[in-house]
Structures are given as C-alpha cells and as structure tokens.
mmCIF file of C-alpha atoms in Angstrom:
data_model
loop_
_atom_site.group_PDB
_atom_site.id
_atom_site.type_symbol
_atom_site.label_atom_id
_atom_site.label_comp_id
_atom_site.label_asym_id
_atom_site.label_seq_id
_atom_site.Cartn_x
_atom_site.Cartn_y
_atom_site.Cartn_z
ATOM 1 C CA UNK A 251 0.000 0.000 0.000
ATOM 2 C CA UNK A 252 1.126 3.216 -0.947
ATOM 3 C CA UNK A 253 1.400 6.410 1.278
ATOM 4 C CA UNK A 254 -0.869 9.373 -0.864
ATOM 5 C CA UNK A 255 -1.860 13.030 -0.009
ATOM 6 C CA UNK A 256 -5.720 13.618 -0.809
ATOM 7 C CA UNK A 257 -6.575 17.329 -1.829
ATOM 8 C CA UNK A 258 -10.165 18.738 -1.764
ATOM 9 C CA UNK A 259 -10.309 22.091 -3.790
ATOM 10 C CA UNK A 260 -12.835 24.724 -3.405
ATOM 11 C CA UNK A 261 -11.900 27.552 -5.514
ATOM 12 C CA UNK A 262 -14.486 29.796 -4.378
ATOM 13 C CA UNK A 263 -14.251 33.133 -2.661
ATOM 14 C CA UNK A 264 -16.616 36.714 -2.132
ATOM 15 C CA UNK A 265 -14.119 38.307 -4.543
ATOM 16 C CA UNK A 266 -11.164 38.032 -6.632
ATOM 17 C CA UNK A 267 -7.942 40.064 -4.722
ATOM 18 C CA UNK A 268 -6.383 42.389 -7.270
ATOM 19 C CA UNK A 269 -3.356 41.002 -4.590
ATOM 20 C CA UNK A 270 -3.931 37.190 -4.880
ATOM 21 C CA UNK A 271 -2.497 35.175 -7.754
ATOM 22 C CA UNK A 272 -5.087 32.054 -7.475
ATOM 23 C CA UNK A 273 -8.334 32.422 -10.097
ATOM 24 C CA UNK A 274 -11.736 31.521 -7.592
ATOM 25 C CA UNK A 275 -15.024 31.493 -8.145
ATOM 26 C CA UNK A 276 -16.451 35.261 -7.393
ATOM 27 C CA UNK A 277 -19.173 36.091 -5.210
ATOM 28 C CA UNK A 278 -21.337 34.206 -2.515
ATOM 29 C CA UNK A 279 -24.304 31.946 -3.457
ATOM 30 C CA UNK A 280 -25.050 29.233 -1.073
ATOM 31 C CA UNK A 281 -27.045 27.433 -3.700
ATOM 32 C CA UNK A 282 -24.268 27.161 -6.136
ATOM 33 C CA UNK A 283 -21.811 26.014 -3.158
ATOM 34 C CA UNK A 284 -24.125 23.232 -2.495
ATOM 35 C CA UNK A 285 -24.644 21.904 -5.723
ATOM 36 C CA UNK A 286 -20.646 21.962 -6.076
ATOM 37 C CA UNK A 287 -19.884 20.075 -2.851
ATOM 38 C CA UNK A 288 -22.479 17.873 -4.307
ATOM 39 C CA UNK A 289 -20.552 17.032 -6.839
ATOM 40 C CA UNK A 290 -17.573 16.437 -5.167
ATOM 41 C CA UNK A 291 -19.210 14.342 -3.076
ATOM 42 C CA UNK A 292 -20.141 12.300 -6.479
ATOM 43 C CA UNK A 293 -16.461 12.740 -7.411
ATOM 44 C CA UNK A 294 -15.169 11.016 -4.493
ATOM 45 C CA UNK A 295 -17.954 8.295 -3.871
ATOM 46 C CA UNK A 296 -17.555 7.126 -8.056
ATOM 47 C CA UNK A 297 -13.274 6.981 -7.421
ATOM 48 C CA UNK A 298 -12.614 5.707 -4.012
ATOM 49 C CA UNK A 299 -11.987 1.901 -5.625
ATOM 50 C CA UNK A 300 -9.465 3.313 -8.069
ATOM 51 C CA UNK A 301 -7.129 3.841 -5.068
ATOM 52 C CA UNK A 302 -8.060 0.968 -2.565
ATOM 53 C CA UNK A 303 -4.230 0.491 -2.547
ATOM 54 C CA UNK A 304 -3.029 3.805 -1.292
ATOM 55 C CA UNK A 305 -3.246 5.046 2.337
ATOM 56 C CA UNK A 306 -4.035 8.888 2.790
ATOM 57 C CA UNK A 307 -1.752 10.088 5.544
ATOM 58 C CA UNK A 308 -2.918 14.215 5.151
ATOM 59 C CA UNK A 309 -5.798 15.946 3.821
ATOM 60 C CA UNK A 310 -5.891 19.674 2.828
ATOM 61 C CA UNK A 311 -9.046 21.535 1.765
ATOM 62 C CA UNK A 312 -8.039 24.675 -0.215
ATOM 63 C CA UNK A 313 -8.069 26.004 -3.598
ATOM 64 C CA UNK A 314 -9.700 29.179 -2.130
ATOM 65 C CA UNK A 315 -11.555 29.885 1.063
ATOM 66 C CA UNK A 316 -12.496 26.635 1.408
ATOM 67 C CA UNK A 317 -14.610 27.151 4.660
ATOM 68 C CA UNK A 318 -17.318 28.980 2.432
ATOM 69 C CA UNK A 319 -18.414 25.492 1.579
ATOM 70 C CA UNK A 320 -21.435 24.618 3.911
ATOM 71 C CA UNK A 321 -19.974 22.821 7.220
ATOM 72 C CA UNK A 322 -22.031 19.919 6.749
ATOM 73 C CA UNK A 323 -21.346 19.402 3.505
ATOM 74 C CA UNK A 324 -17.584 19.050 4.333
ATOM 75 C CA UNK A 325 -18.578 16.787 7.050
ATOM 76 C CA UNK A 326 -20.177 14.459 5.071
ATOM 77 C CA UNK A 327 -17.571 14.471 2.426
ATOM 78 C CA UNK A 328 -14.782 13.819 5.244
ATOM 79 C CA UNK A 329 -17.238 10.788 6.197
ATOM 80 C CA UNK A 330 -17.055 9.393 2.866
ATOM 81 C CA UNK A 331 -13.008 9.509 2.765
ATOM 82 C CA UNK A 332 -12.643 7.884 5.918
ATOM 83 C CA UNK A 333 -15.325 5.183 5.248
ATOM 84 C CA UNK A 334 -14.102 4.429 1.329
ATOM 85 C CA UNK A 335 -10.357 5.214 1.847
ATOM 86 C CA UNK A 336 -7.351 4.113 3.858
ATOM 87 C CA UNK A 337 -7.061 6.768 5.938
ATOM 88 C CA UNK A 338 -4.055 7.026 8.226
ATOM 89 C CA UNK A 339 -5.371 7.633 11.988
ATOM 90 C CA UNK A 340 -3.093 10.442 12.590
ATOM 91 C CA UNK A 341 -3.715 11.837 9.036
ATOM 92 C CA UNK A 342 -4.087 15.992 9.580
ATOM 93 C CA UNK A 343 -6.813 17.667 7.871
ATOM 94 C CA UNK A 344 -6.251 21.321 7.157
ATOM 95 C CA UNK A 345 -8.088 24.166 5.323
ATOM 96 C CA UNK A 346 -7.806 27.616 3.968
ATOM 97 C CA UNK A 347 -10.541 29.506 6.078
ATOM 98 C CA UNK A 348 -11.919 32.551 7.242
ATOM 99 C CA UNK A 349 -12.884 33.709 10.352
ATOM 100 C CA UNK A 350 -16.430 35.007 8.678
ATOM 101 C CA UNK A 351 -17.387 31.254 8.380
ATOM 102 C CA UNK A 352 -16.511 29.948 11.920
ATOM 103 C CA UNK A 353 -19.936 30.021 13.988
ATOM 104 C CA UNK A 354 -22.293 28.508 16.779
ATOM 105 C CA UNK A 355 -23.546 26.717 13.348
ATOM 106 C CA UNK A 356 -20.424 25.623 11.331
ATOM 107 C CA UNK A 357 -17.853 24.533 14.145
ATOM 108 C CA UNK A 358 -19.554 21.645 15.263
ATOM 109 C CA UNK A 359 -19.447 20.278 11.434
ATOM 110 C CA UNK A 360 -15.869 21.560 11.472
ATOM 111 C CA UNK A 361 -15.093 19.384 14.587
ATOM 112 C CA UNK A 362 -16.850 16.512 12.653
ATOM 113 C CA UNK A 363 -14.972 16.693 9.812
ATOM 114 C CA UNK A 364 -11.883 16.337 11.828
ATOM 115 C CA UNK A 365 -10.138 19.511 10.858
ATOM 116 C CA UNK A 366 -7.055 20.070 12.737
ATOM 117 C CA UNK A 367 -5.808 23.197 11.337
ATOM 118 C CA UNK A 368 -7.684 26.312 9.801
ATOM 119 C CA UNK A 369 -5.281 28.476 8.481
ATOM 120 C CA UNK A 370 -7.345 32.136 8.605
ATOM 121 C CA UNK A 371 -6.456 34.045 5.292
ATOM 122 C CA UNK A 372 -6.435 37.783 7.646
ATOM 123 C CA UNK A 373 -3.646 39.276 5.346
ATOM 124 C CA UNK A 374 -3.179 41.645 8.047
ATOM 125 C CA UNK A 375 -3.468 42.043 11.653
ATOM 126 C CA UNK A 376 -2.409 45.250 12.181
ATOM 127 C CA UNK A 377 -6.240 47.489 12.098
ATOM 128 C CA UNK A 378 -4.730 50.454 9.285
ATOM 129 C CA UNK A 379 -3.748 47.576 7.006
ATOM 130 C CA UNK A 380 -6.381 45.202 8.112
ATOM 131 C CA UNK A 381 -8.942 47.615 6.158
ATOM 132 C CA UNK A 382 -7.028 48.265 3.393
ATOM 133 C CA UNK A 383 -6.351 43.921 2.637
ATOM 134 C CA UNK A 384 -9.470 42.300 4.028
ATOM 135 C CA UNK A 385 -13.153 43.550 3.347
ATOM 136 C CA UNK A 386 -14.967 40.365 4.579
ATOM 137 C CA UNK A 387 -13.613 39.841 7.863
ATOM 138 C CA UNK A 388 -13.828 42.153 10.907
ATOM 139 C CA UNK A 389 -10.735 42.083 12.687
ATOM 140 C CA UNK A 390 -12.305 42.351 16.005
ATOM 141 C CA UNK A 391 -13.832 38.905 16.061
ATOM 142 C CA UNK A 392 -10.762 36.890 15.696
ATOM 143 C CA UNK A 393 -9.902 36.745 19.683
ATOM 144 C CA UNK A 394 -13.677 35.369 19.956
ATOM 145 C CA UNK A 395 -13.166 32.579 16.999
ATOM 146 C CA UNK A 396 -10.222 31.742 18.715
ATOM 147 C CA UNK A 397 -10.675 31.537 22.015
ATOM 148 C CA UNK A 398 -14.458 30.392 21.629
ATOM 149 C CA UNK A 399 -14.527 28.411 18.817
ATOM 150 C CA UNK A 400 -11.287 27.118 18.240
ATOM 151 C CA UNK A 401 -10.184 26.978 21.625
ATOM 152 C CA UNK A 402 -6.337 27.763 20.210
ATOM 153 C CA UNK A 403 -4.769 28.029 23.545
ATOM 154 C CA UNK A 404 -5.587 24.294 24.268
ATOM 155 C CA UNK A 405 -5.954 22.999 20.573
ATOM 156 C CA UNK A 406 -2.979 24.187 18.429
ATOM 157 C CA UNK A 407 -5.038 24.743 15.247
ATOM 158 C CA UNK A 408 -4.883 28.390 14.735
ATOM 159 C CA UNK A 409 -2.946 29.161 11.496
ATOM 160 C CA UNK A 410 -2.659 32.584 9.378
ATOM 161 C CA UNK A 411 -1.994 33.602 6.261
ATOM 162 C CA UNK A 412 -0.138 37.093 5.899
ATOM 163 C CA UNK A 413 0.346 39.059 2.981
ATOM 164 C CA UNK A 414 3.635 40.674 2.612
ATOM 165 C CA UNK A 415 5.088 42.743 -0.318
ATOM 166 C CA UNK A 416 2.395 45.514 -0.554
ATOM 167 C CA UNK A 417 2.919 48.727 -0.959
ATOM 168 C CA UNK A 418 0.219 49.647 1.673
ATOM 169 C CA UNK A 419 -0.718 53.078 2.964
ATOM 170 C CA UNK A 420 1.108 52.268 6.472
ATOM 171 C CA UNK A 421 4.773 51.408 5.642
ATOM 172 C CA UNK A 422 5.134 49.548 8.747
ATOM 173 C CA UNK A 423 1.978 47.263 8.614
ATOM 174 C CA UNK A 424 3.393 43.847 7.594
ATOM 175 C CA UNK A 425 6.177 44.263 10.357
ATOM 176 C CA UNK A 426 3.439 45.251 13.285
ATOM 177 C CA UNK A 427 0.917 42.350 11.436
ATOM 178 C CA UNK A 428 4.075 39.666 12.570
ATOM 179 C CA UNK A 429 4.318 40.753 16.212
ATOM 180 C CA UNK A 430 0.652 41.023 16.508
ATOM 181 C CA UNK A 431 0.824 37.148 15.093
ATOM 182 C CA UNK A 432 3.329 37.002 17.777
ATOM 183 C CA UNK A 433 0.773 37.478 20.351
ATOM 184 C CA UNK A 434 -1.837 34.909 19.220
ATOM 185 C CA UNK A 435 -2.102 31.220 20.375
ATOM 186 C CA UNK A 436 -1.063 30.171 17.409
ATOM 187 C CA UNK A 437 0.919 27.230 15.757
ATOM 188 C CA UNK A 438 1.501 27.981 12.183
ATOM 189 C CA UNK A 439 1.856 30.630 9.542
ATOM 190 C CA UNK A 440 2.003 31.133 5.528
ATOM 191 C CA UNK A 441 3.566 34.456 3.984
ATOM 192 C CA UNK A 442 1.979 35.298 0.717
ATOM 193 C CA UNK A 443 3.542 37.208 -2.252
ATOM 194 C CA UNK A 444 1.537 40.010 -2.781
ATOM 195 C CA UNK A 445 1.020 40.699 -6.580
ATOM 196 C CA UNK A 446 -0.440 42.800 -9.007
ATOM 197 C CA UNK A 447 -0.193 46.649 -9.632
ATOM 198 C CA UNK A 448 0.131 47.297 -5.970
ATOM 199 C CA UNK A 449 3.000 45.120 -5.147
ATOM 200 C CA UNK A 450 6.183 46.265 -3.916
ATOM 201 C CA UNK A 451 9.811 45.551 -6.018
ATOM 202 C CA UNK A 452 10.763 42.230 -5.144
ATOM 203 C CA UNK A 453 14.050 43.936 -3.120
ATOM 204 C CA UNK A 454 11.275 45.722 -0.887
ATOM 205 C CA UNK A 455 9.454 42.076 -0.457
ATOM 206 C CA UNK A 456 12.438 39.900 0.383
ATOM 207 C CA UNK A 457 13.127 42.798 2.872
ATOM 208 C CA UNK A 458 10.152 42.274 4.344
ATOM 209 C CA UNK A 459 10.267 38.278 4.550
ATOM 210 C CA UNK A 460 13.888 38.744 6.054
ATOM 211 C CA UNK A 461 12.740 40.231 8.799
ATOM 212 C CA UNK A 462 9.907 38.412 9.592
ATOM 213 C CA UNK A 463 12.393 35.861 9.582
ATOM 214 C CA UNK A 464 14.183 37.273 12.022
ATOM 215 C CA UNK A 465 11.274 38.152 14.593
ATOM 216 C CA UNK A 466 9.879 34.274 14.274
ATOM 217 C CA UNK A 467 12.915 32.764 14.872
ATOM 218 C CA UNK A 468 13.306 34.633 18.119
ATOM 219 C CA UNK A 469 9.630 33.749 19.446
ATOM 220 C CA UNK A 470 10.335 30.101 18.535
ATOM 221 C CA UNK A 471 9.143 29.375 14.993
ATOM 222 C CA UNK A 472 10.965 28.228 11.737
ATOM 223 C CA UNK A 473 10.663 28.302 8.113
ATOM 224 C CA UNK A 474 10.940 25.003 7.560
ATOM 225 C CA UNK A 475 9.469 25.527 3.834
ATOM 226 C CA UNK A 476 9.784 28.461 1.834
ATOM 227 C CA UNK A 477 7.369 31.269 3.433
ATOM 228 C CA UNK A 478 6.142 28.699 5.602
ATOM 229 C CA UNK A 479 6.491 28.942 9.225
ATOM 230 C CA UNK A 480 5.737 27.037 12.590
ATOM 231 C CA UNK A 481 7.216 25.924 16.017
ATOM 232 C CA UNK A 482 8.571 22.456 15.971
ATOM 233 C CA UNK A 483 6.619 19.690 15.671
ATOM 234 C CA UNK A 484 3.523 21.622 14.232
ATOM 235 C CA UNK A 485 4.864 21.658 10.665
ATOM 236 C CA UNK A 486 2.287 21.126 8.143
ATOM 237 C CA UNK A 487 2.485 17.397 7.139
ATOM 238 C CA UNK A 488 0.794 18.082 3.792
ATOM 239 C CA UNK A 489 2.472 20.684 2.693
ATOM 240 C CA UNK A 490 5.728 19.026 3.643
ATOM 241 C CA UNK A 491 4.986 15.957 1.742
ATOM 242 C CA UNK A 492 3.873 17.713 -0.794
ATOM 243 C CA UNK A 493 7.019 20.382 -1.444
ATOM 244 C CA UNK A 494 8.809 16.518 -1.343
ATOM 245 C CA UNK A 495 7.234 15.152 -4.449
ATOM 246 C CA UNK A 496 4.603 13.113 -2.759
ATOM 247 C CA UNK A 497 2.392 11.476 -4.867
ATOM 248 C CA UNK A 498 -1.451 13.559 -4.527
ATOM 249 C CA UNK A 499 -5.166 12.638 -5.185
ATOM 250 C CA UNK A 500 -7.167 15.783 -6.141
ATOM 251 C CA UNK A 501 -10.839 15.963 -6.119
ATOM 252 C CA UNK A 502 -12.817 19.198 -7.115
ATOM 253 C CA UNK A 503 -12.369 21.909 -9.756
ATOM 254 C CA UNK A 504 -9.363 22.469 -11.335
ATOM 255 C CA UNK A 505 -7.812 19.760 -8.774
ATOM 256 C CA UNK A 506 -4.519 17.903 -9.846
ATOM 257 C CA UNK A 507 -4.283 14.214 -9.370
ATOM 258 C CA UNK A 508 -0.419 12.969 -8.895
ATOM 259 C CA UNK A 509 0.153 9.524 -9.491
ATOM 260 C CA UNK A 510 1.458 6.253 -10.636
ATOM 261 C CA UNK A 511 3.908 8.266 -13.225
ATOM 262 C CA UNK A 512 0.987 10.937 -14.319
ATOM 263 C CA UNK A 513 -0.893 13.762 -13.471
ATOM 264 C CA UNK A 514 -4.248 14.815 -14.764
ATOM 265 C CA UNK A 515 -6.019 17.837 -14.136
ATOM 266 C CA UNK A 516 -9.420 18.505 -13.784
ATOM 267 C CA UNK A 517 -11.492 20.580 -15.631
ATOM 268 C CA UNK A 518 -12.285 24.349 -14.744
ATOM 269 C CA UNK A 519 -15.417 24.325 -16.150
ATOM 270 C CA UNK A 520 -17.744 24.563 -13.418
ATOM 271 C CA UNK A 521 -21.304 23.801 -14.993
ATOM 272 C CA UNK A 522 -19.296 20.924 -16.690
ATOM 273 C CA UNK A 523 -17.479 19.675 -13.305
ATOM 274 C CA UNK A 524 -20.991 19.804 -11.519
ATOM 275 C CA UNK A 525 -22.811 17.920 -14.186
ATOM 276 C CA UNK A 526 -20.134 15.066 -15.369
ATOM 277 C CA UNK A 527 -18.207 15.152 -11.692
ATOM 278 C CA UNK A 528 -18.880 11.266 -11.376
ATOM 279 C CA UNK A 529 -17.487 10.446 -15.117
ATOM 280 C CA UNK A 530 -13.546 11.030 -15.155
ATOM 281 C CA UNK A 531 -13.174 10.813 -18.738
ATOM 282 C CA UNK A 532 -15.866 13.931 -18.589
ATOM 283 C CA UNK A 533 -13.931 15.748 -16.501
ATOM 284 C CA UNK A 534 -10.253 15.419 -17.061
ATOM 285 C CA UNK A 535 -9.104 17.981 -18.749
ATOM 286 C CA UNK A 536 -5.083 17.320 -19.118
ATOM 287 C CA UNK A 537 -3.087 14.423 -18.316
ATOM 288 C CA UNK A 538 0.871 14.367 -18.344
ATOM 289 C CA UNK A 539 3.758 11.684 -17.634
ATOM 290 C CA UNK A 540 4.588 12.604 -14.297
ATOM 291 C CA UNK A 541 8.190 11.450 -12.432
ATOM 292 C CA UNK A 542 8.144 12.011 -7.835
ATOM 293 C CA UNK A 543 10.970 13.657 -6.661
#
C-alpha cells in the first residue's frame, strides 16, 4: 500500500484580490456552493476503488476559502473519505478559512470533519492595514473565533496567512501584522507574495520576509518551507509531503491528481465539473507523464 496526499479544492471566494495570484469562483451563493460540494461528493464516492491500494496520511481543503463550503457538507464528504479510503489515523486535515465562516452553526461540522488546522487568510493584523487587505472579515472577532470556537490556547489549530510585499498606505503594517501574530495562540503561519499593480519591487518584499524571519525565529518558529512557518513539531504534514514530491489525489475543480507516473487535471469548467463530476473521462481535462521527486 502506498502512502498518498488527498486534496479537496474549493476555488471559491466573495471576490477576486487584485493582490492574490489564485483564479476563484467570485461572489457568494449558497445554492451554487451546495450543488458543487455535491458534486464532489459524487467525485469522491464514483473513485474511491481506483485507489483501494493507497493510504491517505494528510488531507488539505483549499483552492480558495475553502470554509465557504457549507460545514455539513464538508462533514459528510470527510465521512465518505474515511469510510471508502485508507485513511491514516493520525492523518491531519487542514483548510484555507476565514474567520467570517466559523460560527455557533459551522464549528460543530468543522469538529466533525476532523479539521485540525484552519489556516485564517487575515492578510493583516495590524487594524490600518487590516482595512485596506481584508473587506470580509472584521478584525475584532478573531480573539472570539479563537478563544471560543477554536479553543487555540488548548488545541494548536490556529494558522494565518499574511500578505507581505504591498505597498500599503502604512509602511510599517506587515512588520506590526508579525508581532501582533506574535501574540496569538497560534501554531503555524504562511507568507503570501503580494502581486499585481500594488506590489512592492521584489528587493522591498524579500526585505520584508527577512525580517519576519528574524522576529519568528526569536519567538520560537521556523521556516521550515519556503514562506512557511511554525514551532517544531507543528509543521504542516501536507504541505511538507507535498514540497517533497509526494504522490497527490485531487478531487474538485481544477484539482490535480499525482500519481502512478501521471498527473491529470481537472477541468475548470464549473457547470461541466458539476454535471459530469462522477465520469472522469468527462472531466479530465489534461493528463501528463509525471516522475516524484
């Protein structure tokens, strides 16, 4: 049996960042998330003998703010893994959240679905550049999703995602957004390359990675993958398996399958995906050799 990743994308967010590199699905519509997760429920269900000889040892939900999905539709899709798939019983599950989408409602789904980290795309933590990066979030109720929801003082699955590289109207905001990461109860954090018309020379950017560099390192974290940062022993199994050439099963639009010398890629076409989801000749859209590292 073969050790695999399993990735679950869901490409959706309220709005495309003239910041953010990644190409989502604009603009909130519960319907429309429903009848996708549907489909990726159909996805999964139709494959899950393909790989009865592959053990899944982490699963990451991403792609784009993944925790827009409806809880309980993740749930039951994390039910299907772990009853059709080898699942490893220490297997992580992680996803690229927000803290609009953590509730009363959703965390008990959440919990369900056995998600161990939720790394919170904030961009900023620092309230001048807060505004200026993140219009769906208010800054304010991250100490409650934390210490109510999450419980990140006792749970260690509080991650954040921090832009860096923009030229934003306080000079000093990425360097006050580290320390106030500093502060938080929390285990694990992603730098992202800001780009598009507002991003800084990369000089300015690496500038600004070095010293975040610096301040980690003295509050106990390391970069133990490029712009990638936690204290030891809360690395991010996925995405260190994954940096290492480990082979991948994708599910969901636009995800990328890694395995057995190839990798296909699934279509982008989202009327397409949610009508043909169960049929993978429907769906694939490219398939290459493929060599791990």
């Amino acid at each position: 049996m073969q050790d695999v990743l399993m990735s679950i994308n869901v490409p959706f967010c309220v709005k495309q960042c003239d910041y953010c590199p990644r190409t989502v699905v604009e603009g909130w519509d519960a319907k429309r998330l429903h009848a996708y997760m549907e489909a990726v429920k159909n996805e999964v269900e139709a494959n899950a003998s393909e790989f009865q000889d592959c053990r899944v040892t982490a699963v990451h939900w991403g792609g784009g703010l993944a925790s827009m999905a409806n809880a309980q539709d993740v749930s039951d899709i994390m039910g299907i893994v772990r009853s059709r798939f080898h699942v490893a019983e220490d297997a992580p599950v992680t996803m690229r959240a927000a803290i609009a989408n953590i509730s009363g409602a959703s965390m008990p789904f959440f919990k369900r679905a056995g998600v161990t980290r939720f790394d919170f795309e904030m961009m900023s933590l620092f309230p001048l550049g807060y505004s200026y990066v993140n219009k769906r979030d208010s800054l304010g109720d991250l100490p409650v999703v934390c210490d109510h929801f999450l419980r990140s003082y006792a749970n260690r699955n509080l991650g954040i995602v921090l832009l860096y590289g923009l030229d934003t109207p306080e000079p000093d905001n990425f360097r006050r957004s580290v320390i106030e990461f500093m502060r938080l109860s929390a285990c694990h954090l992603i730098l992202q390359r800001a780009r598009g018309p507002l991003a800084l020379p990369e000089e300015q950017a690496e500038a600004q990675h070095d010293e975040a560099r610096m301040l980690l390192e003295e509050a106990g974290f390391h970069e133990y993958l490029p712009r990638r940062f936690a204290r030891p022993g809360e690395e991010d199994r996925f995405a260190t398996l994954e940096a290492a050439g480990a082979s991948c099963i994708g599910f969901g639009l636009g995800a990328k399958t890694r395995l057995d010398g190839a990798v296909s890629t699934t279509t982008n076409d989202l009327a397409l995906y949610c009508a043909a989801s169960a049929d993978y000749a429907a769906i694939t859209a490219d398939v290459k050799p493929w060599q791990p590292s």
